[in-house]
mmCIF file of C-alpha atoms and ligand atoms in Angstrom:
data_model
loop_
_atom_site.group_PDB
_atom_site.id
_atom_site.type_symbol
_atom_site.label_atom_id
_atom_site.label_comp_id
_atom_site.label_asym_id
_atom_site.label_seq_id
_atom_site.Cartn_x
_atom_site.Cartn_y
_atom_site.Cartn_z
ATOM 1 C CA MET A 7 -0.177 11.913 9.295
ATOM 2 C CA ILE A 8 3.394 11.243 8.116
ATOM 3 C CA GLN A 9 5.157 12.140 5.016
ATOM 4 C CA LEU A 10 6.564 9.377 2.985
ATOM 5 C CA THR A 11 10.043 10.548 1.837
ATOM 6 C CA THR A 12 12.886 8.145 1.442
ATOM 7 C CA ALA A 13 12.627 4.439 2.250
ATOM 8 C CA THR A 14 15.301 4.779 4.829
ATOM 9 C CA LYS A 15 13.118 6.878 6.999
ATOM 10 C CA ILE A 16 10.508 4.157 7.209
ATOM 11 C CA GLU A 17 13.054 1.306 7.009
ATOM 12 C CA LYS A 18 12.427 -0.059 10.538
ATOM 13 C CA ALA A 19 8.601 -0.078 9.861
ATOM 14 C CA ILE A 20 9.380 -1.776 6.543
ATOM 15 C CA ASN A 21 11.445 -4.424 8.345
ATOM 16 C CA LYS A 22 8.694 -5.023 10.842
ATOM 17 C CA ALA A 23 6.204 -5.272 8.052
ATOM 18 C CA HIS A 24 8.305 -8.181 6.614
ATOM 19 C CA THR A 25 8.376 -9.847 9.987
ATOM 20 C CA MET A 26 4.716 -9.361 10.845
ATOM 21 C CA LYS A 27 3.419 -9.932 7.186
ATOM 22 C CA PRO A 28 0.176 -8.243 7.917
ATOM 23 C CA LEU A 29 -2.874 -8.619 5.474
ATOM 24 C CA VAL A 30 -3.507 -5.654 3.325
ATOM 25 C CA ARG A 31 -6.863 -5.205 1.797
ATOM 26 C CA VAL A 32 -7.640 -2.516 -0.675
ATOM 27 C CA ASN A 33 -10.725 -0.489 0.252
ATOM 28 C CA THR A 34 -10.418 2.033 -2.576
ATOM 29 C CA PHE A 35 -7.327 3.454 -4.272
ATOM 30 C CA GLY A 36 -5.605 5.178 -1.284
ATOM 31 C CA SER A 37 -7.462 3.440 1.521
ATOM 32 C CA TYR A 38 -6.403 0.214 2.926
ATOM 33 C CA THR A 39 -7.320 -2.067 5.778
ATOM 34 C CA VAL A 40 -4.309 -3.711 7.494
ATOM 35 C CA THR A 41 -4.846 -6.712 9.654
ATOM 36 C CA ASN A 42 -2.471 -8.150 12.108
ATOM 37 C CA LYS A 43 -2.681 -11.772 11.534
ATOM 38 C CA GLN A 44 -1.568 -12.752 15.266
ATOM 39 C CA THR A 45 -4.157 -10.606 16.942
ATOM 40 C CA GLY A 46 -6.778 -9.977 14.366
ATOM 41 C CA ALA A 47 -6.599 -6.268 15.025
ATOM 42 C CA THR A 48 -7.413 -4.120 11.997
ATOM 43 C CA TYR A 49 -6.298 -0.595 11.240
ATOM 44 C CA THR A 50 -7.059 1.801 8.340
ATOM 45 C CA VAL A 51 -4.368 3.335 6.411
ATOM 46 C CA GLU A 52 -5.091 6.415 4.139
ATOM 47 C CA CYS A 53 -2.495 7.303 1.565
ATOM 48 C CA SER A 54 -2.737 10.546 -0.250
ATOM 49 C CA LYS A 55 -0.570 12.688 -2.538
ATOM 50 C CA ARG A 56 -0.337 16.507 -2.468
ATOM 51 C CA GLU A 57 1.903 18.790 -4.429
ATOM 52 C CA GLY A 58 4.055 15.811 -5.481
ATOM 53 C CA ARG A 59 4.518 14.564 -1.845
ATOM 54 C CA ARG A 60 3.126 11.268 -0.462
ATOM 55 C CA PHE A 61 1.424 11.190 2.949
ATOM 56 C CA ALA A 62 0.028 8.356 4.876
ATOM 57 C CA ALA A 63 -2.129 8.142 8.093
ATOM 58 C CA CYS A 64 -2.843 5.087 10.199
ATOM 59 C CA SER A 65 -5.567 4.607 12.745
ATOM 60 C CA CYS A 66 -3.264 2.813 15.311
ATOM 61 C CA LYS A 67 -1.762 4.516 18.227
ATOM 62 C CA ALA A 68 1.720 5.003 16.763
ATOM 63 C CA GLY A 69 -0.028 6.374 13.557
ATOM 64 C CA GLU A 70 -2.021 8.919 15.502
ATOM 65 C CA ARG A 71 1.139 10.003 17.109
ATOM 66 C CA GLY A 72 2.662 10.679 13.628
ATOM 67 C CA GLN A 73 4.988 7.756 13.813
ATOM 68 C CA ALA A 74 5.811 5.400 10.825
ATOM 69 C CA CYS A 75 4.173 2.094 11.878
ATOM 70 C CA TYR A 76 4.427 -1.000 9.927
ATOM 71 C CA HIS A 77 0.832 -0.780 8.845
ATOM 72 C CA ILE A 78 1.800 2.327 6.953
ATOM 73 C CA ALA A 79 4.887 0.470 5.426
ATOM 74 C CA ALA A 80 2.769 -2.509 4.436
ATOM 75 C CA ALA A 81 -0.091 -0.281 2.905
ATOM 76 C CA ALA A 82 2.426 2.159 1.210
ATOM 77 C CA SER A 83 4.115 -0.722 -0.608
ATOM 78 C CA ALA A 84 0.673 -2.032 -1.797
ATOM 79 C CA HIS A 85 -0.323 1.504 -2.753
ATOM 80 C CA ILE A 86 2.868 2.181 -4.694
ATOM 81 C CA GLN A 87 2.465 -1.195 -6.549
ATOM 82 C CA LEU A 88 -1.272 -0.319 -7.392
ATOM 83 C CA ALA A 89 -0.277 3.194 -8.443
ATOM 84 C CA ALA A 90 2.414 1.719 -10.805
ATOM 85 C CA GLU A 91 -0.334 -0.896 -12.260
ATOM 86 C CA ARG A 92 -2.735 2.088 -12.779
ATOM 87 C CA ALA A 93 0.014 4.208 -14.519
ATOM 88 C CA ALA A 94 0.814 1.302 -16.825
ATOM 89 C CA LEU A 95 -2.889 0.798 -17.695
ATOM 90 C CA THR A 96 -3.329 4.473 -18.704
ATOM 91 C CA CYS A 97 -0.330 4.267 -21.228
HETATM 92 ZN ZN1 ZN B 109 -0.420 1.761 12.174
#
């Protein structure tokens, strides 16, 4: 589990996500399945918010070691977009 703070901290992961262009599927709000299109491998990313801080965890090896992997970067951007859409709907 990693804490999502500033974008610069996961910048490398974001750059890799842009290169890999993984497929992000929404399971439920906060739970995403990320597929590596090249290998077909799928990983589960869980995003949560506690005390105003955002956290994310990935089922891949890097994620299990608490590293910001590109799956987290890809899922987090989808999550933030979804959260913004939800916020807009409740206005
Ligand atoms: Zn991962």
